[in-house]
PDB file of C-alpha atoms in Angstrom:
ATOM      1  CA  MET A 159     109.749-110.864 141.934  1.00 87.00           C
ATOM      2  CA  PRO A 160     111.582-108.875 139.295  1.00 93.00           C
ATOM      3  CA  VAL A 161     110.876-105.271 138.961  1.00 95.00           C
ATOM      4  CA  VAL A 162     110.534-103.636 135.556  1.00 96.00           C
ATOM      5  CA  THR A 163     110.791 -99.722 135.097  1.00 97.00           C
ATOM      6  CA  TYR A 164     109.098 -98.169 132.160  1.00 95.00           C
ATOM      7  CA  GLN A 165     108.530 -94.450 131.869  1.00 93.00           C
ATOM      8  CA  SER A 166     109.522 -93.769 135.291  1.00 90.00           C
ATOM      9  CA  GLU A 167     106.945 -96.441 136.399  1.00 94.00           C
ATOM     10  CA  THR A 168     107.958 -99.465 138.462  1.00 95.00           C
ATOM     11  CA  ILE A 169     105.903-102.551 137.849  1.00 96.00           C
ATOM     12  CA  ASP A 170     106.162-106.131 139.329  1.00 95.00           C
ATOM     13  CA  ALA A 171     106.833-108.539 136.609  1.00 92.00           C
ATOM     14  CA  THR A 172     105.729-112.260 137.118  1.00 85.00           C
ATOM     15  CA  PRO A 173     108.416-114.675 135.721  1.00 80.00           C
ATOM     16  CA  ASP A 174     105.668-116.688 133.866  1.00 89.00           C
ATOM     17  CA  ALA A 175     104.206-113.681 132.048  1.00 94.00           C
ATOM     18  CA  PRO A 176     105.756-112.039 128.797  1.00 96.00           C
ATOM     19  CA  LEU A 177     106.734-108.370 129.609  1.00 97.00           C
ATOM     20  CA  LEU A 178     104.651-107.316 126.731  1.00 96.00           C
ATOM     21  CA  ASP A 179     101.550-108.551 128.706  1.00 95.00           C
ATOM     22  CA  THR A 180     102.802-106.991 131.939  1.00 96.00           C
ATOM     23  CA  LEU A 181     103.112-103.535 130.211  1.00 96.00           C
ATOM     24  CA  LEU A 182      99.782-103.847 128.395  1.00 94.00           C
ATOM     25  CA  ASP A 183      98.142-104.698 131.556  1.00 94.00           C
ATOM     26  CA  ALA A 184      99.543-101.787 133.341  1.00 93.00           C
ATOM     27  CA  GLY A 185      97.903 -99.570 130.771  1.00 92.00           C
ATOM     28  CA  HIS A 186     101.012 -98.779 128.418  1.00 92.00           C
ATOM     29  CA  ARG A 187     100.679 -98.785 124.676  1.00 87.00           C
ATOM     30  CA  ILE A 188     103.537-101.084 123.376  1.00 91.00           C
ATOM     31  CA  PRO A 189     103.560-101.628 119.540  1.00 86.00           C
ATOM     32  CA  HIS A 190     102.921-105.335 118.960  1.00 85.00           C
ATOM     33  CA  SER A 191     101.271-107.812 116.499  1.00 79.00           C
ATOM     34  CA  CYS A 192     102.043-111.641 116.392  1.00 81.00           C
ATOM     35  CA  ARG A 193     102.855-112.019 119.964  1.00 85.00           C
ATOM     36  CA  SER A 194     105.114-115.000 119.117  1.00 83.00           C
ATOM     37  CA  GLY A 195     108.556-113.397 118.341  1.00 86.00           C
ATOM     38  CA  VAL A 196     108.011-113.504 114.582  1.00 80.00           C
ATOM     39  CA  CYS A 197     107.218-109.862 113.399  1.00 83.00           C
ATOM     40  CA  HIS A 198     109.566-107.874 115.800  1.00 86.00           C
ATOM     41  CA  SER A 199     106.923-105.310 116.319  1.00 85.00           C
ATOM     42  CA  CYS A 200     107.407-105.154 120.134  1.00 92.00           C
ATOM     43  CA  MET A 201     111.073-104.596 120.106  1.00 92.00           C
ATOM     44  CA  MET A 202     112.283-102.767 123.117  1.00 95.00           C
ATOM     45  CA  ILE A 203     115.810-101.682 124.596  1.00 95.00           C
ATOM     46  CA  CYS A 204     116.982-102.757 127.982  1.00 96.00           C
ATOM     47  CA  GLN A 205     118.878 -99.801 129.576  1.00 94.00           C
ATOM     48  CA  GLU A 206     119.529-101.481 132.860  1.00 94.00           C
ATOM     49  CA  GLY A 207     119.716-105.218 133.550  1.00 95.00           C
ATOM     50  CA  THR A 208     120.111-107.959 131.048  1.00 94.00           C
ATOM     51  CA  PRO A 209     117.278-109.381 128.683  1.00 94.00           C
ATOM     52  CA  PRO A 210     116.717-112.987 128.779  1.00 94.00           C
ATOM     53  CA  GLN A 211     118.475-114.757 125.915  1.00 94.00           C
ATOM     54  CA  ALA A 212     115.240-116.242 124.597  1.00 95.00           C
ATOM     55  CA  ALA A 213     114.051-112.667 124.245  1.00 96.00           C
ATOM     56  CA  GLN A 214     116.818-112.089 121.549  1.00 96.00           C
ATOM     57  CA  ASN A 215     116.282-114.908 119.442  1.00 92.00           C
ATOM     58  CA  GLY A 216     116.174-113.937 115.766  1.00 86.00           C
ATOM     59  CA  LEU A 217     117.611-110.599 116.217  1.00 88.00           C
ATOM     60  CA  LYS A 218     120.790-109.273 114.498  1.00 83.00           C
ATOM     61  CA  PRO A 219     124.056-109.133 116.289  1.00 85.00           C
ATOM     62  CA  ALA A 220     124.132-105.445 116.263  1.00 78.00           C
ATOM     63  CA  GLN A 221     120.511-105.303 117.718  1.00 87.00           C
ATOM     64  CA  LYS A 222     121.841-107.597 120.546  1.00 91.00           C
ATOM     65  CA  ARG A 223     124.774-105.455 121.149  1.00 88.00           C
ATOM     66  CA  GLN A 224     122.342-102.526 121.761  1.00 88.00           C
ATOM     67  CA  ASN A 225     120.443-104.780 124.352  1.00 93.00           C
ATOM     68  CA  MET A 226     117.411-104.692 122.028  1.00 94.00           C
ATOM     69  CA  PHE A 227     114.973-107.641 122.778  1.00 96.00           C
ATOM     70  CA  LEU A 228     111.405-108.824 121.947  1.00 96.00           C
ATOM     71  CA  ALA A 229     108.897-107.985 124.720  1.00 96.00           C
ATOM     72  CA  CYS A 230     106.587-110.812 123.808  1.00 95.00           C
ATOM     73  CA  SER A 231     109.264-113.352 124.314  1.00 96.00           C
ATOM     74  CA  CYS A 232     110.706-111.835 127.563  1.00 96.00           C
ATOM     75  CA  LEU A 233     110.130-113.638 130.686  1.00 96.00           C
ATOM     76  CA  PRO A 234     111.927-111.206 133.257  1.00 95.00           C
ATOM     77  CA  THR A 235     114.365-113.072 135.632  1.00 93.00           C
ATOM     78  CA  GLU A 236     115.898-109.789 137.077  1.00 94.00           C
ATOM     79  CA  ASP A 237     115.264-106.160 137.523  1.00 96.00           C
ATOM     80  CA  MET A 238     115.067-104.134 134.162  1.00 96.00           C
ATOM     81  CA  THR A 239     114.784-100.761 132.901  1.00 96.00           C
ATOM     82  CA  VAL A 240     113.183-100.689 129.461  1.00 96.00           C
ATOM     83  CA  VAL A 241     112.413 -98.131 126.766  1.00 94.00           C
ATOM     84  CA  LEU A 242     110.923 -98.232 123.259  1.00 91.00           C
ATOM     85  CA  PRO A 243     113.493 -97.505 120.544  1.00 86.00           C
ATOM     86  CA  ASP A 244     113.013 -94.541 118.341  1.00 80.00           C
ATOM     87  CA  GLN A 245     111.284 -95.674 115.057  1.00 70.00           C
ATOM     88  CA  SER A 246     114.333 -94.267 113.049  1.00 66.00           C
ATOM     89  CA  GLN A 247     116.516 -97.010 114.649  1.00 73.00           C
ATOM     90  CA  ILE A 248     114.623 -99.872 113.564  1.00 80.00           C
ATOM     91  CA  THR A 249     112.624 -98.784 110.536  1.00 88.00           C
ATOM     92  CA  SER A 250     113.114 -96.932 107.082  1.00 92.00           C
ATOM     93  CA  GLU A 251     110.896 -94.991 104.854  1.00 95.00           C
ATOM     94  CA  ALA A 252     109.166 -96.521 101.907  1.00 98.00           C
ATOM     95  CA  THR A 253     107.356 -94.742  99.040  1.00 98.00           C
ATOM     96  CA  ILE A 254     104.069 -96.238  97.510  1.00 98.00           C
ATOM     97  CA  THR A 255     104.330 -96.922  93.874  1.00 98.00           C
ATOM     98  CA  ASP A 256     101.367 -99.076  93.183  1.00 98.00           C
ATOM     99  CA  ILE A 257      98.351-100.267  94.696  1.00 98.00           C
ATOM    100  CA  THR A 258      96.211-102.790  92.692  1.00 98.00           C
ATOM    101  CA  TRP A 259      93.273-105.154  93.508  1.00 98.00           C
ATOM    102  CA  LEU A 260      94.159-108.720  92.687  1.00 97.00           C
ATOM    103  CA  ALA A 261      91.003-110.360  94.003  1.00 94.00           C
ATOM    104  CA  LYS A 262      87.842-109.307  95.776  1.00 94.00           C
ATOM    105  CA  GLN A 263      89.706-109.554  99.133  1.00 95.00           C
ATOM    106  CA  VAL A 264      93.235-109.121  98.063  1.00 97.00           C
ATOM    107  CA  TYR A 265      95.384-106.212  96.805  1.00 98.00           C
ATOM    108  CA  ARG A 266      98.879-105.686  95.840  1.00 98.00           C
ATOM    109  CA  LEU A 267     101.081-102.960  97.573  1.00 98.00           C
ATOM    110  CA  LYS A 268     104.259-101.918  95.928  1.00 98.00           C
ATOM    111  CA  VAL A 269     106.715 -99.677  97.670  1.00 98.00           C
ATOM    112  CA  ARG A 270     110.233 -98.332  96.654  1.00 98.00           C
ATOM    113  CA  ALA A 271     112.818 -98.572  99.580  1.00 97.00           C
ATOM    114  CA  ASP A 272     116.430 -98.742 100.080  1.00 93.00           C
ATOM    115  CA  MET A 273     116.316-102.239 101.475  1.00 92.00           C
ATOM    116  CA  ASP A 274     118.333-105.411 100.656  1.00 91.00           C
ATOM    117  CA  PHE A 275     116.110-108.422 100.709  1.00 93.00           C
ATOM    118  CA  ILE A 276     115.671-111.974  99.420  1.00 91.00           C
ATOM    119  CA  ALA A 277     112.431-113.172  97.883  1.00 93.00           C
ATOM    120  CA  GLY A 278     110.394-115.034 100.533  1.00 92.00           C
ATOM    121  CA  GLN A 279     111.464-112.852 103.428  1.00 91.00           C
ATOM    122  CA  TYR A 280     108.967-110.596 105.363  1.00 91.00           C
ATOM    123  CA  VAL A 281     108.712-107.111 106.336  1.00 93.00           C
ATOM    124  CA  THR A 282     106.867-105.185 109.002  1.00 91.00           C
ATOM    125  CA  LEU A 283     104.689-102.384 107.631  1.00 95.00           C
ATOM    126  CA  TRP A 284     103.941 -99.608 109.932  1.00 92.00           C
ATOM    127  CA  ARG A 285     100.843 -97.332 109.914  1.00 92.00           C
ATOM    128  CA  ASP A 286     102.193 -95.360 112.878  1.00 87.00           C
ATOM    129  CA  GLY A 287     104.336 -95.924 115.913  1.00 79.00           C
ATOM    130  CA  GLU A 288     102.031 -98.559 117.410  1.00 80.00           C
ATOM    131  CA  THR A 289     100.203-100.349 114.487  1.00 88.00           C
ATOM    132  CA  GLY A 290     102.299-102.565 112.372  1.00 88.00           C
ATOM    133  CA  ARG A 291     101.664-105.810 110.404  1.00 91.00           C
ATOM    134  CA  SER A 292     104.099-108.107 108.804  1.00 90.00           C
ATOM    135  CA  TYR A 293     103.950-109.177 105.230  1.00 94.00           C
ATOM    136  CA  SER A 294     105.936-111.429 102.996  1.00 94.00           C
ATOM    137  CA  ILE A 295     107.916-110.210 100.082  1.00 96.00           C
ATOM    138  CA  ALA A 296     106.355-111.388  96.752  1.00 97.00           C
ATOM    139  CA  ASN A 297     109.182-110.462  94.292  1.00 96.00           C
ATOM    140  CA  PRO A 298     112.881-111.058  93.886  1.00 95.00           C
ATOM    141  CA  PRO A 299     115.394-108.166  94.286  1.00 94.00           C
ATOM    142  CA  ASN A 300     115.401-105.677  91.285  1.00 94.00           C
ATOM    143  CA  ASP A 301     117.167-102.518  90.268  1.00 94.00           C
ATOM    144  CA  ASP A 302     114.139-100.386  90.735  1.00 95.00           C
ATOM    145  CA  LYS A 303     114.281-101.219  94.636  1.00 96.00           C
ATOM    146  CA  GLU A 304     110.664-102.119  94.484  1.00 98.00           C
ATOM    147  CA  ILE A 305     109.110-104.474  97.020  1.00 98.00           C
ATOM    148  CA  GLU A 306     105.638-106.068  96.512  1.00 98.00           C
ATOM    149  CA  PHE A 307     103.285-107.214  99.155  1.00 98.00           C
ATOM    150  CA  HIS A 308      99.816-109.097  98.800  1.00 98.00           C
ATOM    151  CA  ILE A 309      97.541-107.991 101.427  1.00 97.00           C
ATOM    152  CA  LYS A 310      94.110-109.408 102.395  1.00 96.00           C
ATOM    153  CA  HIS A 311      91.833-106.697 103.054  1.00 96.00           C
ATOM    154  CA  ILE A 312      89.862-106.944 106.354  1.00 94.00           C
ATOM    155  CA  PRO A 313      86.901-104.501 106.736  1.00 94.00           C
ATOM    156  CA  ASP A 314      87.745-101.948 109.449  1.00 92.00           C
ATOM    157  CA  GLY A 315      91.109-103.642 109.904  1.00 92.00           C
ATOM    158  CA  ALA A 316      93.567-101.306 111.680  1.00 92.00           C
ATOM    159  CA  PHE A 317      96.150-101.798 108.968  1.00 95.00           C
ATOM    160  CA  SER A 318      94.775-103.494 105.798  1.00 96.00           C
ATOM    161  CA  ASP A 319      91.742-101.038 105.698  1.00 96.00           C
ATOM    162  CA  TRP A 320      94.005 -98.147 106.110  1.00 97.00           C
ATOM    163  CA  ALA A 321      96.689 -99.180 103.545  1.00 97.00           C
ATOM    164  CA  HIS A 322      94.452 -99.695 100.630  1.00 96.00           C
ATOM    165  CA  LYS A 323      93.208 -96.126 100.765  1.00 96.00           C
ATOM    166  CA  LEU A 324      96.940 -94.797 100.350  1.00 97.00           C
ATOM    167  CA  THR A 325      97.930 -93.343  97.018  1.00 97.00           C
ATOM    168  CA  VAL A 326     101.003 -93.435  94.859  1.00 98.00           C
ATOM    169  CA  GLY A 327     103.689 -91.109  96.377  1.00 98.00           C
ATOM    170  CA  ASP A 328     102.581 -91.601  99.855  1.00 98.00           C
ATOM    171  CA  THR A 329     105.075 -92.924 102.403  1.00 97.00           C
ATOM    172  CA  LEU A 330     105.115 -95.339 105.337  1.00 96.00           C
ATOM    173  CA  ARG A 331     107.729 -96.899 107.664  1.00 95.00           C
ATOM    174  CA  ILE A 332     109.044-100.356 107.121  1.00 95.00           C
ATOM    175  CA  GLN A 333     111.042-102.744 109.307  1.00 89.00           C
ATOM    176  CA  GLY A 334     113.059-105.712 108.144  1.00 85.00           C
ATOM    177  CA  PRO A 335     113.647-107.767 106.214  1.00 89.00           C
ATOM    178  CA  MET A 336     113.438-110.981 108.314  1.00 83.00           C
ATOM    179  CA  GLY A 337     112.903-114.710 107.735  1.00 82.00           C
ATOM    180  CA  GLU A 338     114.819-117.604 105.970  1.00 80.00           C
ATOM    181  CA  CYS A 339     112.065-119.186 103.802  1.00 86.00           C
ATOM    182  CA  CYS A 340     113.915-118.483 100.723  1.00 91.00           C
ATOM    183  CA  TYR A 341     115.359-120.228  97.543  1.00 92.00           C
ATOM    184  CA  GLY A 342     118.970-121.213  98.399  1.00 85.00           C
ATOM    185  CA  VAL A 343     119.243-124.892  97.096  1.00 87.00           C
ATOM    186  CA  ASP A 344     122.798-126.092  95.893  1.00 85.00           C
ATOM    187  CA  ASP A 345     121.504-128.645  93.365  1.00 91.00           C
ATOM    188  CA  VAL A 346     119.635-126.916  90.582  1.00 94.00           C
ATOM    189  CA  GLU A 347     118.260-130.355  89.415  1.00 96.00           C
ATOM    190  CA  CYS A 348     116.443-131.226  92.536  1.00 96.00           C
ATOM    191  CA  PRO A 349     112.626-130.866  92.648  1.00 97.00           C
ATOM    192  CA  LEU A 350     111.017-128.061  94.284  1.00 98.00           C
ATOM    193  CA  VAL A 351     107.347-128.146  95.752  1.00 98.00           C
ATOM    194  CA  PHE A 352     105.555-125.030  96.595  1.00 98.00           C
ATOM    195  CA  ILE A 353     102.318-125.098  98.763  1.00 97.00           C
ATOM    196  CA  GLY A 354     100.416-122.004  99.713  1.00 95.00           C
ATOM    197  CA  THR A 355      96.908-120.921 101.045  1.00 93.00           C
ATOM    198  CA  GLY A 356      95.461-117.521 100.368  1.00 92.00           C
ATOM    199  CA  THR A 357      98.064-114.701 100.472  1.00 94.00           C
ATOM    200  CA  GLY A 358     100.553-117.357 101.312  1.00 94.00           C
ATOM    201  CA  LEU A 359     101.058-117.336  97.555  1.00 97.00           C
ATOM    202  CA  ALA A 360     103.096-113.977  97.967  1.00 96.00           C
ATOM    203  CA  PRO A 361     106.390-115.439  99.200  1.00 96.00           C
ATOM    204  CA  LEU A 362     106.036-118.524  96.943  1.00 97.00           C
ATOM    205  CA  TYR A 363     105.507-116.268  93.914  1.00 98.00           C
ATOM    206  CA  GLY A 364     108.806-114.325  94.750  1.00 97.00           C
ATOM    207  CA  ILE A 365     110.728-117.736  95.601  1.00 97.00           C
ATOM    208  CA  ILE A 366     109.527-119.209  92.117  1.00 98.00           C
ATOM    209  CA  GLN A 367     110.838-116.188  90.362  1.00 97.00           C
ATOM    210  CA  ASP A 368     114.025-116.263  92.294  1.00 96.00           C
ATOM    211  CA  ALA A 369     114.476-120.053  91.423  1.00 96.00           C
ATOM    212  CA  ILE A 370     113.935-119.306  87.698  1.00 97.00           C
ATOM    213  CA  ALA A 371     116.471-116.350  87.743  1.00 94.00           C
ATOM    214  CA  HIS A 372     118.890-118.758  89.288  1.00 94.00           C
ATOM    215  CA  GLU A 373     118.211-121.072  86.353  1.00 95.00           C
ATOM    216  CA  HIS A 374     116.821-123.903  88.531  1.00 96.00           C
ATOM    217  CA  GLN A 375     116.426-126.953  86.119  1.00 96.00           C
ATOM    218  CA  GLY A 376     114.541-129.351  88.340  1.00 97.00           C
ATOM    219  CA  GLU A 377     110.704-129.998  88.090  1.00 97.00           C
ATOM    220  CA  MET A 378     108.851-127.367  90.101  1.00 98.00           C
ATOM    221  CA  HIS A 379     105.210-128.007  91.547  1.00 98.00           C
ATOM    222  CA  ALA A 380     103.148-125.154  92.833  1.00 98.00           C
ATOM    223  CA  PHE A 381      99.943-125.970  94.818  1.00 98.00           C
ATOM    224  CA  ILE A 382      97.730-122.951  95.420  1.00 97.00           C
ATOM    225  CA  GLY A 383      94.796-123.204  97.541  1.00 95.00           C
ATOM    226  CA  ALA A 384      91.951-120.967  98.918  1.00 93.00           C
ATOM    227  CA  TYR A 385      88.719-120.928 100.567  1.00 92.00           C
ATOM    228  CA  ASN A 386      87.006-119.421  97.628  1.00 91.00           C
ATOM    229  CA  THR A 387      87.931-117.387  94.596  1.00 90.00           C
ATOM    230  CA  ASP A 388      87.733-114.267  96.698  1.00 90.00           C
ATOM    231  CA  THR A 389      91.311-114.649  97.805  1.00 90.00           C
ATOM    232  CA  LEU A 390      92.508-116.813  94.670  1.00 93.00           C
ATOM    233  CA  TYR A 391      94.648-114.634  92.473  1.00 96.00           C
ATOM    234  CA  TYR A 392      97.784-114.345  89.980  1.00 96.00           C
ATOM    235  CA  ILE A 393      96.371-117.459  88.232  1.00 95.00           C
ATOM    236  CA  ASN A 394      97.249-115.893  84.680  1.00 94.00           C
ATOM    237  CA  GLU A 395     100.525-114.714  86.086  1.00 96.00           C
ATOM    238  CA  LEU A 396     101.511-118.077  87.136  1.00 97.00           C
ATOM    239  CA  LYS A 397     100.298-119.648  83.841  1.00 96.00           C
ATOM    240  CA  ALA A 398     102.426-117.243  81.879  1.00 96.00           C
ATOM    241  CA  LEU A 399     105.562-118.174  83.875  1.00 97.00           C
ATOM    242  CA  SER A 400     104.720-121.820  83.354  1.00 97.00           C
ATOM    243  CA  SER A 401     104.303-121.354  79.544  1.00 97.00           C
ATOM    244  CA  LYS A 402     107.889-119.922  79.578  1.00 97.00           C
ATOM    245  CA  HIS A 403     109.209-122.420  81.961  1.00 97.00           C
ATOM    246  CA  PRO A 404     107.729-125.813  81.435  1.00 95.00           C
ATOM    247  CA  GLN A 405     109.304-127.378  84.437  1.00 96.00           C
ATOM    248  CA  LEU A 406     106.721-125.236  86.581  1.00 98.00           C
ATOM    249  CA  GLN A 407     103.515-127.129  86.959  1.00 98.00           C
ATOM    250  CA  LEU A 408     100.505-125.523  88.470  1.00 98.00           C
ATOM    251  CA  HIS A 409      97.728-127.000  90.621  1.00 97.00           C
ATOM    252  CA  PHE A 410      94.808-124.745  91.971  1.00 97.00           C
ATOM    253  CA  SER A 411      92.070-125.653  94.474  1.00 96.00           C
ATOM    254  CA  VAL A 412      89.181-124.027  96.380  1.00 95.00           C
ATOM    255  CA  LEU A 413      87.146-125.414  99.236  1.00 93.00           C
ATOM    256  CA  LYS A 414      84.032-123.613  98.269  1.00 93.00           C
ATOM    257  CA  PRO A 415      83.058-123.635  94.417  1.00 91.00           C
ATOM    258  CA  SER A 416      81.582-120.649  92.773  1.00 87.00           C
ATOM    259  CA  ASP A 417      79.986-119.633  89.398  1.00 86.00           C
ATOM    260  CA  ASP A 418      83.053-117.689  88.400  1.00 83.00           C
ATOM    261  CA  GLN A 419      85.572-120.381  89.143  1.00 88.00           C
ATOM    262  CA  PRO A 420      88.315-120.313  86.525  1.00 88.00           C
ATOM    263  CA  ASP A 421      89.245-123.149  84.343  1.00 87.00           C
ATOM    264  CA  GLY A 422      91.790-125.585  85.975  1.00 89.00           C
ATOM    265  CA  VAL A 423      90.740-124.709  89.535  1.00 94.00           C
ATOM    266  CA  GLN A 424      89.577-127.894  91.350  1.00 95.00           C
ATOM    267  CA  THR A 425      87.154-127.997  94.322  1.00 95.00           C
ATOM    268  CA  LEU A 426      89.152-130.030  96.718  1.00 94.00           C
ATOM    269  CA  ALA A 427      91.087-129.610 100.056  1.00 94.00           C
ATOM    270  CA  LEU A 428      94.595-128.460  99.408  1.00 94.00           C
ATOM    271  CA  ASP A 429      96.287-131.255 101.307  1.00 93.00           C
ATOM    272  CA  GLN A 430      94.239-133.772  99.103  1.00 94.00           C
ATOM    273  CA  LEU A 431      95.275-132.026  96.061  1.00 95.00           C
ATOM    274  CA  VAL A 432      98.933-132.326  97.053  1.00 96.00           C
ATOM    275  CA  LEU A 433      98.982-135.920  98.177  1.00 93.00           C
ATOM    276  CA  ASP A 434      97.006-136.803  94.985  1.00 93.00           C
ATOM    277  CA  GLN A 435     100.060-135.920  92.972  1.00 93.00           C
ATOM    278  CA  PRO A 436     102.918-138.512  92.473  1.00 93.00           C
ATOM    279  CA  LEU A 437     105.645-136.178  93.790  1.00 95.00           C
ATOM    280  CA  PRO A 438     109.296-137.054  94.435  1.00 94.00           C
ATOM    281  CA  LEU A 439     109.009-135.986  98.128  1.00 95.00           C
ATOM    282  CA  LYS A 440     112.206-137.607  99.411  1.00 94.00           C
ATOM    283  CA  GLN A 441     114.372-135.520  96.894  1.00 95.00           C
ATOM    284  CA  SER A 442     112.257-132.207  96.945  1.00 96.00           C
ATOM    285  CA  HIS A 443     112.780-129.118  98.745  1.00 96.00           C
ATOM    286  CA  ILE A 444     109.377-128.001 100.110  1.00 96.00           C
ATOM    287  CA  TYR A 445     108.071-124.569 100.651  1.00 96.00           C
ATOM    288  CA  LEU A 446     104.972-124.109 102.879  1.00 95.00           C
ATOM    289  CA  CYS A 447     103.258-120.680 103.300  1.00 94.00           C
ATOM    290  CA  GLY A 448      99.921-119.819 104.807  1.00 89.00           C
ATOM    291  CA  ALA A 449      97.511-120.492 107.555  1.00 84.00           C
ATOM    292  CA  PRO A 450      99.065-122.314 110.630  1.00 85.00           C
ATOM    293  CA  ASP A 451      96.695-125.191 111.022  1.00 87.00           C
ATOM    294  CA  ILE A 452      96.939-126.152 107.286  1.00 88.00           C
ATOM    295  CA  ILE A 453     100.778-125.848 107.091  1.00 88.00           C
ATOM    296  CA  GLU A 454     101.358-127.868 110.339  1.00 89.00           C
ATOM    297  CA  LYS A 455      98.956-130.527 108.937  1.00 92.00           C
ATOM    298  CA  LEU A 456     100.793-130.540 105.563  1.00 93.00           C
ATOM    299  CA  ARG A 457     104.133-130.685 107.368  1.00 92.00           C
ATOM    300  CA  LYS A 458     103.296-133.868 109.111  1.00 94.00           C
ATOM    301  CA  GLN A 459     101.521-135.498 106.097  1.00 95.00           C
ATOM    302  CA  LEU A 460     104.448-134.759 103.844  1.00 96.00           C
ATOM    303  CA  PHE A 461     106.939-136.200 106.470  1.00 94.00           C
ATOM    304  CA  LEU A 462     104.878-139.295 106.705  1.00 95.00           C
ATOM    305  CA  ASN A 463     104.896-139.613 102.971  1.00 94.00           C
ATOM    306  CA  GLY A 464     108.677-139.454 102.722  1.00 94.00           C
ATOM    307  CA  ALA A 465     109.645-135.849 102.783  1.00 94.00           C
ATOM    308  CA  SER A 466     112.640-134.902 104.855  1.00 93.00           C
ATOM    309  CA  PHE A 467     112.114-132.436 107.739  1.00 89.00           C
ATOM    310  CA  GLN A 468     115.333-130.652 106.824  1.00 89.00           C
ATOM    311  CA  ARG A 469     114.062-129.897 103.324  1.00 93.00           C
ATOM    312  CA  ILE A 470     110.692-128.416 104.407  1.00 93.00           C
ATOM    313  CA  HIS A 471     110.786-124.667 104.597  1.00 91.00           C
ATOM    314  CA  ALA A 472     107.726-123.092 106.355  1.00 86.00           C
ATOM    315  CA  ASP A 473     106.452-119.518 106.525  1.00 78.00           C
ATOM    316  CA  VAL A 474     103.594-119.710 108.833  1.00 70.00           C
ATOM    317  CA  PHE A 475     101.315-116.792 108.809  1.00 65.00           C
ATOM    318  CA  VAL A 476     100.653-115.930 112.559  1.00 58.00           C
ATOM    319  CA  HIS A 477      97.404-114.391 113.089  1.00 55.00           C
ATOM    320  CA  SER A 478      97.417-110.969 114.595  1.00 57.00           C
ATOM    321  CA  ALA A 479      94.731-108.273 115.430  1.00 54.00           C
ATOM    322  CA  PRO A 480      92.823-107.064 112.401  1.00 53.00           C
TER     323      PRO A 480
END
């Protein structure tokens, strides 16, 4: 059985249990969030031994050279001595420039940071050295170095409840960017289909703006769904984009109707809203962002209706602790 050494303590590691769980069970406080290798919150450094290749999937070449790995994806196969990296090695400082409520349960957080990114990527925001959450970038790169995030507020949430109380000028640490759910098509005439649930609109809003900035000419359909109007937002902003760029067509739906439901918002399941439209799925690049169950259901339905798996780009919002 492999032995892992952490903070001078030796711990027996079972090959079928992620190292993250082994360390947490031993009473150590290891930063983590998604537990699925997506957010990179649980990154560690192997000082002795070799981390499994699977534990380095998605890391940058420079990080691999430093023997960094993801504890949630690490099934130890040999003895290892591991440490947590210094936060300065993997994060940078960001300054709050705006906090605005967009809906009853969603607020916008803008920060200024010296970070190169592409609209649709995601970043981990850190409250401290242990509590981090990953959020998608909702805007394309800009000269002001501003990065926009849309955050669903969870009462008493370890991050979202803390972050909405920040004020302009406050700072926090950010890590990233990561992800490849971005605009990058070669044919500016091909159709684009955007489908998002809740704050899954965030990366789509950025990608749509990026496509427009790249003078995309093909028809674009944006399908935005929510459980109710408490998490439905940016309707006017999207309508303003559509009025300037008529190739962008908008479709909104909620599952639960309300008295304050905006005009044009249907009461309909999102997948039904999508499949009711005569879309050129075979030719389209499709962007899916939001809750895992809905996204996986849509991915299968779209494929069965003619979409190419190679042209379906998904950003699945993995659930983490509140």
